[in-house]
CSV table of C-alpha atoms and ligand atoms in Angstrom, one decimal:
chain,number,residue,atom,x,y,z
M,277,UNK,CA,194.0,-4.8,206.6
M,278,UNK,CA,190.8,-3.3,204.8
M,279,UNK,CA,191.2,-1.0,202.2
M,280,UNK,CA,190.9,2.5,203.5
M,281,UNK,CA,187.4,2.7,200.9
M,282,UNK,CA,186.3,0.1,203.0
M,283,UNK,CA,186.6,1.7,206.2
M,284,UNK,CA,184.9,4.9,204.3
M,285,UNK,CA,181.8,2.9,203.5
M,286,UNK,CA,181.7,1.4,207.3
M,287,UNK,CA,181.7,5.0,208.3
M,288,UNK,CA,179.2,6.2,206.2
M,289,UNK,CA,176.8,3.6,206.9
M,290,UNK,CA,177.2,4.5,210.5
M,291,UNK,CA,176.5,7.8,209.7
M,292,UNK,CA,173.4,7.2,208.1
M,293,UNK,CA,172.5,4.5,210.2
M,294,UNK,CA,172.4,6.9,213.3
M,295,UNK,CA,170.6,10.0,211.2
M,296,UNK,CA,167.9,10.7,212.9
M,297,UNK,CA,166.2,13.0,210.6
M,298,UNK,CA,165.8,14.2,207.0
M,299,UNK,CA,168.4,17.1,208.0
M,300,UNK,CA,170.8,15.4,209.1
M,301,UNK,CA,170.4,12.5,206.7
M,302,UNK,CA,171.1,15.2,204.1
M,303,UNK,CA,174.2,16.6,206.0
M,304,UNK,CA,175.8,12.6,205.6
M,305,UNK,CA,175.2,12.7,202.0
M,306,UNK,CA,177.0,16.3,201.3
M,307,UNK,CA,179.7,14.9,203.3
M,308,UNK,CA,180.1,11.7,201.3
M,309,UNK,CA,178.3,12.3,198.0
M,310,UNK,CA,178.7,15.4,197.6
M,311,UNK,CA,181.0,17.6,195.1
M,312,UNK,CA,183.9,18.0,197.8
M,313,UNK,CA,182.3,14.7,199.8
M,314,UNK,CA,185.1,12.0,200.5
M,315,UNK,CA,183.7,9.5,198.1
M,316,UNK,CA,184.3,12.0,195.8
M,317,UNK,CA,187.9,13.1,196.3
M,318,UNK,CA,188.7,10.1,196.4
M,319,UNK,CA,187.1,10.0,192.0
M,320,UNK,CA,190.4,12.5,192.4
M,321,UNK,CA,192.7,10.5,193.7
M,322,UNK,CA,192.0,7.8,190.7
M,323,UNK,CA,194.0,10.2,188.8
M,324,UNK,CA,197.2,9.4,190.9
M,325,UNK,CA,196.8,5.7,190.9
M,326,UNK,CA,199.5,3.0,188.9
M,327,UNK,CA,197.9,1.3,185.8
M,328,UNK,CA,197.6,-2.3,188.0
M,329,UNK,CA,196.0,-0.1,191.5
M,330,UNK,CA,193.6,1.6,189.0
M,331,UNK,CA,191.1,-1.1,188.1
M,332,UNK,CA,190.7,-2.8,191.6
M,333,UNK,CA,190.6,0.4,193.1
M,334,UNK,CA,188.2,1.8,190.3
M,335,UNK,CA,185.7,-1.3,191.1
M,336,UNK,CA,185.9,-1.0,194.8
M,337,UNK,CA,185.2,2.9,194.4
M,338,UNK,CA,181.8,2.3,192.3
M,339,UNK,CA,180.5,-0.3,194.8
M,340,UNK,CA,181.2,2.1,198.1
M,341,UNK,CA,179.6,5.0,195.5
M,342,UNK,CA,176.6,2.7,195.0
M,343,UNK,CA,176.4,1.1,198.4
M,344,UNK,CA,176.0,4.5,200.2
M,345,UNK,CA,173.0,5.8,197.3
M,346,UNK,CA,171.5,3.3,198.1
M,347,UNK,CA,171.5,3.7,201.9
M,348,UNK,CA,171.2,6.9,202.1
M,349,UNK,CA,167.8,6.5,199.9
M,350,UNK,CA,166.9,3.6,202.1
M,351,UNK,CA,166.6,5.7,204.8
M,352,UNK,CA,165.0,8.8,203.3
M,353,UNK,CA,162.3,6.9,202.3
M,354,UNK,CA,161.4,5.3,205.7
M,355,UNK,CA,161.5,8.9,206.5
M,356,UNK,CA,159.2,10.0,204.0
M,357,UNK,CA,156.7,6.8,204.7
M,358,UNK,CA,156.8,8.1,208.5
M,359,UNK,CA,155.9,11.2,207.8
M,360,UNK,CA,153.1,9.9,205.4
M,361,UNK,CA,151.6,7.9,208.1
M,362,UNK,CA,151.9,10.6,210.6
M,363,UNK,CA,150.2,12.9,208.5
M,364,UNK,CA,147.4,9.8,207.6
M,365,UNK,CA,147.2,9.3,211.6
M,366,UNK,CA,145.3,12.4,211.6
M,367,UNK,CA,142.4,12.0,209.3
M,368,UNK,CA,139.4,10.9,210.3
M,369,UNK,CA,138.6,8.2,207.8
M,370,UNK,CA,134.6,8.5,209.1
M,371,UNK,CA,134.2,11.6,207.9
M,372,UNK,CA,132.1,12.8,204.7
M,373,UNK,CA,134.0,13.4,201.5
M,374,UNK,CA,134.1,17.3,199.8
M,375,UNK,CA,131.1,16.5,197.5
M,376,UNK,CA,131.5,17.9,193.7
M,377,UNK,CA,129.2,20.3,192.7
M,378,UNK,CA,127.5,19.2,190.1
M,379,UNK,CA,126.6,22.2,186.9
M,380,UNK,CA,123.7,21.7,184.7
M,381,UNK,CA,123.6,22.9,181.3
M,382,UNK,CA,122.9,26.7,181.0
M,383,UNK,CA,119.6,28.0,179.4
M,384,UNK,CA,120.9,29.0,176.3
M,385,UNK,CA,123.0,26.2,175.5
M,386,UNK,CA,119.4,24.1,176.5
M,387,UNK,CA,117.6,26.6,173.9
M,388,UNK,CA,120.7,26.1,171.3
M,389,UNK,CA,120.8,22.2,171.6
M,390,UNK,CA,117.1,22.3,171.0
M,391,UNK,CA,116.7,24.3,168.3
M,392,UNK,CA,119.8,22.7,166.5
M,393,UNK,CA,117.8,19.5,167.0
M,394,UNK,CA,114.4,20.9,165.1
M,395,UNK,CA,116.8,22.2,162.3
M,396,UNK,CA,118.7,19.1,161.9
M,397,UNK,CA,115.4,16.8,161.2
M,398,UNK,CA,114.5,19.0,158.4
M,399,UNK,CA,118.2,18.6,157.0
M,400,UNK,CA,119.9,21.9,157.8
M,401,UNK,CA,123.5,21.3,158.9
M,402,UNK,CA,125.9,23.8,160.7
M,403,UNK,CA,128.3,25.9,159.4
M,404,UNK,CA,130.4,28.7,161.7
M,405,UNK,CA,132.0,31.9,161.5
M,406,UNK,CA,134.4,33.7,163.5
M,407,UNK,CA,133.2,36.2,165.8
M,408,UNK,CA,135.5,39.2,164.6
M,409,UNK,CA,134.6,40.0,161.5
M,410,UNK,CA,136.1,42.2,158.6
M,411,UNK,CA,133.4,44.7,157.2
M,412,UNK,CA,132.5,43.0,153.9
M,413,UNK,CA,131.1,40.4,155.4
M,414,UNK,CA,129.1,41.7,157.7
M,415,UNK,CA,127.9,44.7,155.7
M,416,UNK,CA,129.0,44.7,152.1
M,417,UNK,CA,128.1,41.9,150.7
M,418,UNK,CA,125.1,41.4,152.4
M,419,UNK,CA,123.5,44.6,150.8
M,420,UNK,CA,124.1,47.0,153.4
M,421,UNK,CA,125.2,50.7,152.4
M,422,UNK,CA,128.6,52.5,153.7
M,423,UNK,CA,126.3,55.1,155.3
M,424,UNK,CA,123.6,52.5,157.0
M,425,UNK,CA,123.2,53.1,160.6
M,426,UNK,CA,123.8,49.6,161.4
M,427,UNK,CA,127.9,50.6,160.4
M,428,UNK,CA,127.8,53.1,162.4
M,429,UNK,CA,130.6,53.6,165.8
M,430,UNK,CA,127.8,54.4,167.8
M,431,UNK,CA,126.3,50.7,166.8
M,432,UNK,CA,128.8,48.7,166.0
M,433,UNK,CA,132.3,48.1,168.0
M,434,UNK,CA,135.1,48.3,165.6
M,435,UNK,CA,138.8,47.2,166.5
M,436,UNK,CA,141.5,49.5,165.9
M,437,UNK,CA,142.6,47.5,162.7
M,438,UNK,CA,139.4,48.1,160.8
M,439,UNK,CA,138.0,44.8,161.8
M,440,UNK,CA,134.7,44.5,163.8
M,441,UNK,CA,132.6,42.5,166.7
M,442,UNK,CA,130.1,40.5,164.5
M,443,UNK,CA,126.8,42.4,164.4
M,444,UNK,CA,124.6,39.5,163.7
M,445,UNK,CA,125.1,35.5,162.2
M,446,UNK,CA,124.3,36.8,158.9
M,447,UNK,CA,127.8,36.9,158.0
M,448,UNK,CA,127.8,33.1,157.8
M,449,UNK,CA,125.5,32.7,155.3
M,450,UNK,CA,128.2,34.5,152.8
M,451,UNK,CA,130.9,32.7,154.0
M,452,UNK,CA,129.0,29.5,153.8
M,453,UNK,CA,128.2,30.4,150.5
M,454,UNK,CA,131.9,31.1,149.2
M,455,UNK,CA,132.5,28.0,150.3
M,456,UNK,CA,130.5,25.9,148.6
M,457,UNK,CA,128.0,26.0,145.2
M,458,UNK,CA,124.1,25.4,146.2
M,459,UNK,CA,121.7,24.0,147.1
M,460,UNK,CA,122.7,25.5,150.3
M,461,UNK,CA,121.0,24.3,153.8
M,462,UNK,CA,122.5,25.3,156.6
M,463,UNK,CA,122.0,26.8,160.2
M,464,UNK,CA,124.7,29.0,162.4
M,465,UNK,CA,124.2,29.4,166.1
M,466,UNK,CA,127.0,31.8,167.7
M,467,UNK,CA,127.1,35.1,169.6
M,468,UNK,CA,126.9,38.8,168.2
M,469,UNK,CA,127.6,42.3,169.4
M,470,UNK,CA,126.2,45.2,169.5
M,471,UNK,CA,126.8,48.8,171.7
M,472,UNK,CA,123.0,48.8,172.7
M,473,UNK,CA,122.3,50.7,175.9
M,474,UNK,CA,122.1,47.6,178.8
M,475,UNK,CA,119.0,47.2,180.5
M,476,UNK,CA,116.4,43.9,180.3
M,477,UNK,CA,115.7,43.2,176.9
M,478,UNK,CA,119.4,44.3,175.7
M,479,UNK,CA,122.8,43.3,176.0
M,480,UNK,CA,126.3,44.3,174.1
M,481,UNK,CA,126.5,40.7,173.6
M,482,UNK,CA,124.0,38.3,172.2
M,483,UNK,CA,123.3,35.0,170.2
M,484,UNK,CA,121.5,34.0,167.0
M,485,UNK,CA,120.9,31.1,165.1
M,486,UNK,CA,121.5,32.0,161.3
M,487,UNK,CA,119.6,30.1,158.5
M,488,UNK,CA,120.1,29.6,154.9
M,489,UNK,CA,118.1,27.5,152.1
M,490,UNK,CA,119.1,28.1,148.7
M,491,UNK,CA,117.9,25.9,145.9
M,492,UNK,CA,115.9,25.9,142.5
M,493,UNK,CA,112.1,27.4,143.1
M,494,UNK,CA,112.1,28.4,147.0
M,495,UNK,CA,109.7,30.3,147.9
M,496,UNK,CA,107.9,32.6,151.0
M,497,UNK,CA,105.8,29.8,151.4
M,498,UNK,CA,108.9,27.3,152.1
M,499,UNK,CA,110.6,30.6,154.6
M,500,UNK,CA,106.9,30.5,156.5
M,501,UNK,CA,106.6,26.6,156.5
M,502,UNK,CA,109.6,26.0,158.1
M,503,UNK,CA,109.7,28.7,160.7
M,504,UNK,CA,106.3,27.6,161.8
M,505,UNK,CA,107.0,24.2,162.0
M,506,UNK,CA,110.2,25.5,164.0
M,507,UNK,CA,108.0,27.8,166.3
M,508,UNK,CA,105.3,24.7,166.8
M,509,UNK,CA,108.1,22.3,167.9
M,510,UNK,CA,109.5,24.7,170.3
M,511,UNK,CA,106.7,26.2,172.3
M,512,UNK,CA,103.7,23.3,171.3
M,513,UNK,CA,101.3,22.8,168.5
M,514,UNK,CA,99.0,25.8,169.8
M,515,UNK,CA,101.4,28.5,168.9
M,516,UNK,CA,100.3,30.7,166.7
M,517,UNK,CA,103.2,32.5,164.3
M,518,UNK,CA,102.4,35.8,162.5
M,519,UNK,CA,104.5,37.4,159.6
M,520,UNK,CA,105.3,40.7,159.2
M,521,UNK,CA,106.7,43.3,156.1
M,522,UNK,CA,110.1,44.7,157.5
M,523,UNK,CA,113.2,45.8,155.8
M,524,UNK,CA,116.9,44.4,155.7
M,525,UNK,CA,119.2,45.1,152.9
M,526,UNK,CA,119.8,41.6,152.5
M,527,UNK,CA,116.8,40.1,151.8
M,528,UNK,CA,113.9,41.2,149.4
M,529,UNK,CA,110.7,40.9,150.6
M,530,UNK,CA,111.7,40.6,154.3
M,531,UNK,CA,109.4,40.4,157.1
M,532,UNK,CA,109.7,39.8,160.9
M,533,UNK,CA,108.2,36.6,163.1
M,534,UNK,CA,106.2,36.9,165.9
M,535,UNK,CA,104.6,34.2,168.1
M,536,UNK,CA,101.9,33.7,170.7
M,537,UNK,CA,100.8,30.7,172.7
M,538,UNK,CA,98.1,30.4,175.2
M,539,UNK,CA,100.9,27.5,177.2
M,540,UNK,CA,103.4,30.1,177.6
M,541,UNK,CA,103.1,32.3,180.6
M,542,UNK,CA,103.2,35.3,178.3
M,543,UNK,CA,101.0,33.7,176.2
M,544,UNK,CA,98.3,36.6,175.3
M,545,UNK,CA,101.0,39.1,173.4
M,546,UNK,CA,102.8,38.8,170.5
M,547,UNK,CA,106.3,38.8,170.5
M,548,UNK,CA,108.7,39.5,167.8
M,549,UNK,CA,111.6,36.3,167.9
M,550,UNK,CA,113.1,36.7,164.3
M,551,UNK,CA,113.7,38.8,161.2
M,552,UNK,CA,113.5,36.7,157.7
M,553,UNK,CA,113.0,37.3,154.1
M,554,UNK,CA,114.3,36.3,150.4
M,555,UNK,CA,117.7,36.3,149.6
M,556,UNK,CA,118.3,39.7,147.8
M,557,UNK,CA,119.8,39.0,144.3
M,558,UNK,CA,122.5,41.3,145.5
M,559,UNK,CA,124.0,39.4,148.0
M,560,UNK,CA,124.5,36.4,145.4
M,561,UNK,CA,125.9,38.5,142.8
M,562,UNK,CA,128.5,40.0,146.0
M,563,UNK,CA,129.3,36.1,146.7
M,564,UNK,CA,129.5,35.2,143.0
M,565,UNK,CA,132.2,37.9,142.5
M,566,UNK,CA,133.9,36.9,145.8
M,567,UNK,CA,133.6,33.2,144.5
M,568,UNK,CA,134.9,34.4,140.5
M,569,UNK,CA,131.9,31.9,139.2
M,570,UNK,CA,128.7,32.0,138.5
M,571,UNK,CA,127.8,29.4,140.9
M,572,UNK,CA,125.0,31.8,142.7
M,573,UNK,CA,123.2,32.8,139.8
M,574,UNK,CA,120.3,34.9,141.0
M,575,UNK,CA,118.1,33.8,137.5
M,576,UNK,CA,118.4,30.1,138.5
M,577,UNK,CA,118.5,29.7,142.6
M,578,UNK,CA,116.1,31.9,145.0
M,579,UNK,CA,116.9,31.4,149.1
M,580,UNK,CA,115.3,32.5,152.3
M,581,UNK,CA,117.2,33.4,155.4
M,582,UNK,CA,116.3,34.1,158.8
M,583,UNK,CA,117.8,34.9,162.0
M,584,UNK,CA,116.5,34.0,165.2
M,585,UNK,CA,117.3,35.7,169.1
M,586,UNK,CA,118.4,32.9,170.9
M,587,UNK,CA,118.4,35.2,174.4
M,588,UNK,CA,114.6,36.2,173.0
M,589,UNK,CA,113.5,32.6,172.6
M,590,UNK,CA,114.5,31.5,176.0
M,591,UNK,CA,113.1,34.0,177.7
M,592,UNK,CA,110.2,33.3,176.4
M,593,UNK,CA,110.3,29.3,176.4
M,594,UNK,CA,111.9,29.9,180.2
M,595,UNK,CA,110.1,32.9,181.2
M,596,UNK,CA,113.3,34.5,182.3
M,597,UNK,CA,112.4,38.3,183.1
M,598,UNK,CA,115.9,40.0,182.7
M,599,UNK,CA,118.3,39.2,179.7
M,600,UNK,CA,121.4,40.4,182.0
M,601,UNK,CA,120.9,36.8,184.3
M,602,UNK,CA,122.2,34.8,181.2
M,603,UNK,CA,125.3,36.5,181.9
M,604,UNK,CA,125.4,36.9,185.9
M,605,UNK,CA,126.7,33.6,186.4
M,606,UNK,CA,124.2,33.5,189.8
M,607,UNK,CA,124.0,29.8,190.8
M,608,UNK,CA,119.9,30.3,192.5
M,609,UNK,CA,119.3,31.6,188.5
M,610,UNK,CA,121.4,28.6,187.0
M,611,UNK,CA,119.8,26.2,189.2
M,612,UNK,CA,116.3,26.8,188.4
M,613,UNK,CA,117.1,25.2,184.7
M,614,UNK,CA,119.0,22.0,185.7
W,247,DAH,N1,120.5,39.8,160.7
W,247,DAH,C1,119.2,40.3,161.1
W,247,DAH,C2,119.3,40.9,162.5
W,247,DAH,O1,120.3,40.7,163.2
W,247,DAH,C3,118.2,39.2,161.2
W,247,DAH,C4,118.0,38.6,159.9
W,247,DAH,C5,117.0,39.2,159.1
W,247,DAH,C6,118.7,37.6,159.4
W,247,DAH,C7,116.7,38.7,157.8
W,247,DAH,C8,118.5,37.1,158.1
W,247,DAH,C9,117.5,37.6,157.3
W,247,DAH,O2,119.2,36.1,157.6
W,247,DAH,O3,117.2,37.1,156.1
W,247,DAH,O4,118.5,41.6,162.9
């Protein structure tokens, strides 16, 4: 006579022979596999069993345990593989794909990667800085008074902690400097913020290129001989580039850039793209006491620095009318760059 397990596993296999769907394929298992199922009562009975019935018993109860998994898993997957091929039955294998949309780069990051590339052949690396900033180095130690407008809330967003939005690159000149003694060459591309009034020369946020060269003997005449040949690479060898005096704190003389080029559509006006100058003695002497050296003495190294209006210059290179597109995400602007 077969053993009663035997018997069980005949049942079972019946059982899941006959289901007819997942549902009911699922019902067979909770009666046989599952936590009251009979397969596992019977993992109770074991309990009960003599020392010389357990073993044989034991052995016989793992292979019914195993043969019915293995069934029951059988048939679920023809069930899943018949409901794959259903579902397959129903596609048109003719038809067209979903095509992927393909981006282009946006016009700043063109202008960025561009510039970046002029810098780099005349030996400027890149530094960075983060875009919150503390008031030190965005103000102090570059020169700039507690009561300068530039500090002020109506100019300047502040977080509640103290901290602030960047108000220009500049900030990475001093932290490039703390880092490291000169000569010093380095460019820093990133955003800034500021609480102009919107309209289509001004935004809340923008982005600058920073630039730094400090060594021994540079002069005004190294600042305009590298902003022109910057200028001339950018928008062609016609391009005419005109200094001008202006004031920052940090820089002594300073002056502001302009450029004109008959090949640019608004070719006959000048238009400001930068503010430069000589680093102001001041602003080594705040790094050197930041630093606790002398590493920035102001009797041995001189520096220019500049900072250029990304949004401005590619305008201009692009002739984009309205500084708010940059930011309007509208696929017929984007497109017209790709
Ligand atoms: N930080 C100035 C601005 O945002 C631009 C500038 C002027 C940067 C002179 C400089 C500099 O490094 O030397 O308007």
């Amino acid at each position: 006579m077969p053993h009663p397990l035997e018997e069980l596993r005949k049942a079972a296999r019946r059982e899941i022979e006959s289901a007819s769907d997942a549902q009911s394929l699922e019902a067979a298992r909770v009666k046989y596999l599952g936590r009251s199922g009979s397969i596992s009562s019977w993992g109770e009975q074991m309990k009960t069993l003599g020392k010389d019935e357990k073993p044989t018993v034991g052995k016989l109860l793992n292979h019914v345990r195993n043969a019915v998994t293995a069934a029951i898993e059988e048939r679920a997957q023809k069930f899943r593989t018949e409901r794959e091929s259903d579902a397959l039955a129903n596609i048109d294998i003719s038809l067209p794909g979903t095509r992927h949309e393909r981006g282009s780069l946006h016009p700043l990051t063109q202008m960025l990667d561009r510039s970046i590339d002029i810098f780099r052949r005349m030996g400027f690396a890149l530094a960075d800085g983060p875009d919150i900033e503390d008031e030190w180095h965005c103000f102090d130690a570059l020169n700039t008074p507690p009561d300068h407008p530039a500090r002020n809330e109506q100019d300047t967003f502040y977080l509640p902690d103290g901290r602030l939005l960047r108000t220009h690159t500049s900030t990475v000149q001093i932290r490039a400097m703390q880092a490291a003694p000169p000569p010093m060459r380095v460019i820093a591309p990133g955003a800034c913020y500021r609480r102009d009034e919107i309209d289509a020369t001004h935004s809340a946020q923008f982005h600058q290129i920073e630039g730094l060269y400090v060594d021994e003997n540079v002069s005004v005449a190294d600042l305009k001989g590298t902003l022109e040949f910057f200028m001339r690479e950018l928008f062609g060898p016609e391009t005419a580039v005109r200094f001008l005096p202006d004031h920052f704190p940090f820089t002594e003389p300073s002056l502001q850039i302009h450029v004109r080029s008959k090949a640019l559509k608004r070719g006959e006006q000048w238009i400001e793209v930068a503010g430069c100058g000589m680093v102001h003695p001041a602003v080594f002497e705040a790094v050197n006491k930041a630093r606790g050296d002398a590493a920035y003495d102001p009797e041995k190294w001189t520096g220019f620095a500049f900072g250029l209006g990304m949004d401005r210059l590619a305008m201009i290179l692009f002739d984009i009318p309205d500084i708010r597109l940059f930011a309007q995400n509208d696929l017929r602007f984007l497109r017209q760059f790709a």
